[in-house]
Amino acid sequence: MKIAVSACLLGENCKYNGGNNYSTKVSEFVKGHEVISVCPEVMGGLPVPRESSEIVDGVVRHKDGMSVDEEFRKGAELALKKVLENGVELVILQSRSPSCSVKEVYDGSFSGKLIQGQGVFAKLLKENNIRSLDVSELDNLM
C-alpha cells in the first residue's frame, strides 16, 4: 500500500517554527509500505520558518491578518496532485494544522482554542474520496 504522510511527522523540519513533529508511531505504521512525503505549506511556496497561521472566516491568515490563503490552497492542490499521481491509498496527517488537520483546527482567534474542522489539504482529500487519518487515530489501528 502507498501511504502519504505529513512531512513533519517523518521528521522533516518544515513546521512553521522550523521544527518537526516526528512520530515513532507513524514510522512503525508505515514500515513495509511505500511512503510519499508531503508538506502542502512548503509546496505552496511558504518558507521555513514562517508565521503561524489559522483559518479565519474560511481564509488562512497570519495573526497580523495577512492572508496566506493562496499559498495554502496552491500547496494543497500540488500535494493532492502528488497523492493522485502516486496512487496513494491512505494519507496520515498532522493534527490541528491549517493544512492537514482531519478533525479539528484552531478557531482563528490565535488563542489556542480548537473547533471541529479540517485543514485546507485534508478537506481536498475528503472531497476527492481519499482516505485520510489524523495521526492521533493511529492508536486505533495499531
PDB file of C-alpha atoms in Angstrom:
ATOM      1  CA  MET A   1       0.000   0.000   0.000  1.00  0.00           C
ATOM      2  CA  LYS A   2       1.192   3.522  -0.786  1.00  0.00           C
ATOM      3  CA  ILE A   3       0.836   5.910   2.131  1.00  0.00           C
ATOM      4  CA  ALA A   4       1.341   9.689   2.032  1.00  0.00           C
ATOM      5  CA  VAL A   5       2.398  11.319   5.289  1.00  0.00           C
ATOM      6  CA  SER A   6       2.690  14.899   6.501  1.00  0.00           C
ATOM      7  CA  ALA A   7       6.415  15.536   6.106  1.00  0.00           C
ATOM      8  CA  CYS A   8       6.732  16.917   9.648  1.00  0.00           C
ATOM      9  CA  LEU A   9       5.601  13.537  11.034  1.00  0.00           C
ATOM     10  CA  LEU A  10       8.517  11.909   9.210  1.00  0.00           C
ATOM     11  CA  GLY A  11      10.963  14.262  10.919  1.00  0.00           C
ATOM     12  CA  GLU A  12      11.326  16.879   8.188  1.00  0.00           C
ATOM     13  CA  ASN A  13      11.870  20.342   9.643  1.00  0.00           C
ATOM     14  CA  CYS A  14       9.033  22.005   7.763  1.00  0.00           C
ATOM     15  CA  LYS A  15       6.781  23.238  10.582  1.00  0.00           C
ATOM     16  CA  TYR A  16       6.025  26.942  10.859  1.00  0.00           C
ATOM     17  CA  ASN A  17       8.563  27.218  13.712  1.00  0.00           C
ATOM     18  CA  GLY A  18      11.302  25.372  11.808  1.00  0.00           C
ATOM     19  CA  GLY A  19      10.862  22.135  13.739  1.00  0.00           C
ATOM     20  CA  ASN A  20       9.052  18.863  13.092  1.00  0.00           C
ATOM     21  CA  ASN A  21       6.502  16.524  14.666  1.00  0.00           C
ATOM     22  CA  TYR A  22       8.451  13.271  14.268  1.00  0.00           C
ATOM     23  CA  SER A  23       6.224  10.352  15.239  1.00  0.00           C
ATOM     24  CA  THR A  24       7.579   6.942  16.191  1.00  0.00           C
ATOM     25  CA  LYS A  25       4.024   5.592  15.762  1.00  0.00           C
ATOM     26  CA  VAL A  26       3.944   6.782  12.150  1.00  0.00           C
ATOM     27  CA  SER A  27       7.389   5.333  11.435  1.00  0.00           C
ATOM     28  CA  GLU A  28       6.287   1.961  12.821  1.00  0.00           C
ATOM     29  CA  PHE A  29       2.953   2.035  10.993  1.00  0.00           C
ATOM     30  CA  VAL A  30       4.448   2.776   7.557  1.00  0.00           C
ATOM     31  CA  LYS A  31       7.203   0.127   7.709  1.00  0.00           C
ATOM     32  CA  GLY A  32       6.983  -2.095   4.650  1.00  0.00           C
ATOM     33  CA  HIS A  33       4.893   0.439   2.700  1.00  0.00           C
ATOM     34  CA  GLU A  34       5.889   2.929   0.039  1.00  0.00           C
ATOM     35  CA  VAL A  35       5.830   6.349   1.726  1.00  0.00           C
ATOM     36  CA  ILE A  36       5.210   9.642  -0.043  1.00  0.00           C
ATOM     37  CA  SER A  37       6.150  12.725   1.989  1.00  0.00           C
ATOM     38  CA  VAL A  38       4.055  15.892   1.567  1.00  0.00           C
ATOM     39  CA  CYS A  39       4.102  19.333   3.142  1.00  0.00           C
ATOM     40  CA  PRO A  40       1.410  21.421   1.439  1.00  0.00           C
ATOM     41  CA  GLU A  41       2.616  24.638   3.068  1.00  0.00           C
ATOM     42  CA  VAL A  42       6.159  24.317   1.725  1.00  0.00           C
ATOM     43  CA  MET A  43       4.831  23.018  -1.611  1.00  0.00           C
ATOM     44  CA  GLY A  44       2.759  26.208  -1.805  1.00  0.00           C
ATOM     45  CA  GLY A  45       5.868  28.346  -1.502  1.00  0.00           C
ATOM     46  CA  LEU A  46       5.862  29.259   2.188  1.00  0.00           C
ATOM     47  CA  PRO A  47       9.256  29.500   3.923  1.00  0.00           C
ATOM     48  CA  VAL A  48      10.566  27.600   6.939  1.00  0.00           C
ATOM     49  CA  PRO A  49      10.280  29.036   9.499  1.00  0.00           C
ATOM     50  CA  ARG A  50       7.179  31.179   8.910  1.00  0.00           C
ATOM     51  CA  GLU A  51       4.486  32.910  10.927  1.00  0.00           C
ATOM     52  CA  SER A  52       1.860  30.607  12.396  1.00  0.00           C
ATOM     53  CA  SER A  53      -1.454  30.616  10.546  1.00  0.00           C
ATOM     54  CA  GLU A  54      -5.072  29.840  11.315  1.00  0.00           C
ATOM     55  CA  ILE A  55      -8.239  29.672   9.266  1.00  0.00           C
ATOM     56  CA  VAL A  56     -10.171  32.892   9.879  1.00  0.00           C
ATOM     57  CA  ASP A  57     -13.648  33.010   8.301  1.00  0.00           C
ATOM     58  CA  GLY A  58     -12.568  30.490   5.665  1.00  0.00           C
ATOM     59  CA  VAL A  59      -9.305  32.288   4.796  1.00  0.00           C
ATOM     60  CA  VAL A  60      -5.868  31.204   6.026  1.00  0.00           C
ATOM     61  CA  ARG A  61      -4.188  34.166   7.717  1.00  0.00           C
ATOM     62  CA  HIS A  62      -1.265  35.112   9.929  1.00  0.00           C
ATOM     63  CA  LYS A  63      -2.039  36.617  13.317  1.00  0.00           C
ATOM     64  CA  ASP A  64      -1.432  40.115  11.872  1.00  0.00           C
ATOM     65  CA  GLY A  65      -4.243  39.482   9.366  1.00  0.00           C
ATOM     66  CA  MET A  66      -2.057  38.928   6.306  1.00  0.00           C
ATOM     67  CA  SER A  67      -3.599  36.330   4.010  1.00  0.00           C
ATOM     68  CA  VAL A  68      -1.548  33.278   3.049  1.00  0.00           C
ATOM     69  CA  ASP A  69      -4.641  31.569   1.674  1.00  0.00           C
ATOM     70  CA  GLU A  70      -3.326  31.488  -1.890  1.00  0.00           C
ATOM     71  CA  GLU A  71      -0.144  29.657  -0.820  1.00  0.00           C
ATOM     72  CA  PHE A  72      -2.078  27.187   1.332  1.00  0.00           C
ATOM     73  CA  ARG A  73      -4.535  26.392  -1.468  1.00  0.00           C
ATOM     74  CA  LYS A  74      -1.809  26.125  -4.118  1.00  0.00           C
ATOM     75  CA  GLY A  75       0.158  23.768  -1.850  1.00  0.00           C
ATOM     76  CA  ALA A  76      -2.930  21.682  -1.128  1.00  0.00           C
ATOM     77  CA  GLU A  77      -3.595  21.306  -4.866  1.00  0.00           C
ATOM     78  CA  LEU A  78       0.040  20.310  -5.532  1.00  0.00           C
ATOM     79  CA  ALA A  79       0.000  17.821  -2.637  1.00  0.00           C
ATOM     80  CA  LEU A  80      -3.287  16.360  -3.922  1.00  0.00           C
ATOM     81  CA  LYS A  81      -1.752  16.014  -7.382  1.00  0.00           C
ATOM     82  CA  LYS A  82       1.234  14.151  -5.877  1.00  0.00           C
ATOM     83  CA  VAL A  83      -1.119  11.840  -3.955  1.00  0.00           C
ATOM     84  CA  LEU A  84      -3.170  11.093  -7.083  1.00  0.00           C
ATOM     85  CA  GLU A  85      -0.151  10.632  -9.373  1.00  0.00           C
ATOM     86  CA  ASN A  86       1.367   8.143  -6.932  1.00  0.00           C
ATOM     87  CA  GLY A  87      -1.818   6.124  -6.397  1.00  0.00           C
ATOM     88  CA  VAL A  88      -1.792   6.764  -2.657  1.00  0.00           C
ATOM     89  CA  GLU A  89      -4.429   4.777  -0.738  1.00  0.00           C
ATOM     90  CA  LEU A  90      -4.071   6.397   2.692  1.00  0.00           C
ATOM     91  CA  VAL A  91      -2.827   9.764   3.939  1.00  0.00           C
ATOM     92  CA  ILE A  92      -1.681  10.292   7.541  1.00  0.00           C
ATOM     93  CA  LEU A  93      -1.882  13.927   8.587  1.00  0.00           C
ATOM     94  CA  GLN A  94      -0.736  16.188  11.415  1.00  0.00           C
ATOM     95  CA  SER A  95      -3.339  17.239  13.983  1.00  0.00           C
ATOM     96  CA  ARG A  96      -4.522  20.847  14.329  1.00  0.00           C
ATOM     97  CA  SER A  97      -2.731  22.089  11.199  1.00  0.00           C
ATOM     98  CA  PRO A  98      -4.488  24.651   8.977  1.00  0.00           C
ATOM     99  CA  SER A  99      -3.339  22.447   6.068  1.00  0.00           C
ATOM    100  CA  CYS A 100      -3.522  18.911   7.360  1.00  0.00           C
ATOM    101  CA  SER A 101      -5.937  18.648  10.257  1.00  0.00           C
ATOM    102  CA  VAL A 102      -8.540  15.953   9.755  1.00  0.00           C
ATOM    103  CA  LYS A 103     -10.752  16.602  12.796  1.00  0.00           C
ATOM    104  CA  GLU A 104     -10.164  19.960  14.460  1.00  0.00           C
ATOM    105  CA  VAL A 105      -8.444  23.269  13.776  1.00  0.00           C
ATOM    106  CA  TYR A 106      -7.722  26.384  15.768  1.00  0.00           C
ATOM    107  CA  ASP A 107     -10.702  28.742  15.754  1.00  0.00           C
ATOM    108  CA  GLY A 108      -8.965  31.684  14.055  1.00  0.00           C
ATOM    109  CA  SER A 109      -8.588  33.769  17.220  1.00  0.00           C
ATOM    110  CA  PHE A 110      -4.944  32.713  17.779  1.00  0.00           C
ATOM    111  CA  SER A 111      -5.891  31.917  21.383  1.00  0.00           C
ATOM    112  CA  GLY A 112      -5.279  28.159  21.225  1.00  0.00           C
ATOM    113  CA  LYS A 113      -8.991  27.286  21.138  1.00  0.00           C
ATOM    114  CA  LEU A 114      -9.847  24.283  18.954  1.00  0.00           C
ATOM    115  CA  ILE A 115     -13.039  23.740  16.970  1.00  0.00           C
ATOM    116  CA  GLN A 116     -14.264  20.946  14.717  1.00  0.00           C
ATOM    117  CA  GLY A 117     -12.995  21.430  11.207  1.00  0.00           C
ATOM    118  CA  GLN A 118     -10.475  20.431   8.595  1.00  0.00           C
ATOM    119  CA  GLY A 119      -7.348  21.939   7.148  1.00  0.00           C
ATOM    120  CA  VAL A 120      -7.242  23.015   3.506  1.00  0.00           C
ATOM    121  CA  PHE A 121      -5.417  19.876   2.288  1.00  0.00           C
ATOM    122  CA  ALA A 122      -7.443  17.469   4.429  1.00  0.00           C
ATOM    123  CA  LYS A 123     -10.648  18.955   3.047  1.00  0.00           C
ATOM    124  CA  LEU A 124      -9.411  18.472  -0.545  1.00  0.00           C
ATOM    125  CA  LEU A 125      -8.592  14.839   0.204  1.00  0.00           C
ATOM    126  CA  LYS A 126     -12.103  14.290   1.559  1.00  0.00           C
ATOM    127  CA  GLU A 127     -13.657  15.959  -1.492  1.00  0.00           C
ATOM    128  CA  ASN A 128     -11.648  13.579  -3.688  1.00  0.00           C
ATOM    129  CA  ASN A 129     -12.606  10.487  -1.660  1.00  0.00           C
ATOM    130  CA  ILE A 130      -9.062   9.811  -0.493  1.00  0.00           C
ATOM    131  CA  ARG A 131      -8.864   8.173   2.927  1.00  0.00           C
ATOM    132  CA  SER A 132      -7.049  10.280   5.484  1.00  0.00           C
ATOM    133  CA  LEU A 133      -6.300   9.781   9.158  1.00  0.00           C
ATOM    134  CA  ASP A 134      -5.289  12.163  11.877  1.00  0.00           C
ATOM    135  CA  VAL A 135      -2.023  10.967  13.415  1.00  0.00           C
ATOM    136  CA  SER A 136      -3.882  10.587  16.736  1.00  0.00           C
ATOM    137  CA  GLU A 137      -6.082   7.919  15.134  1.00  0.00           C
ATOM    138  CA  LEU A 138      -3.141   5.547  14.587  1.00  0.00           C
ATOM    139  CA  ASP A 139      -3.558   4.162  18.100  1.00  0.00           C
ATOM    140  CA  ASN A 140      -6.886   2.683  16.984  1.00  0.00           C
ATOM    141  CA  LEU A 141      -5.237   0.878  14.059  1.00  0.00           C
ATOM    142  CA  MET A 142      -2.139  -0.481  15.794  1.00  0.00           C
TER     143      MET A 142
END
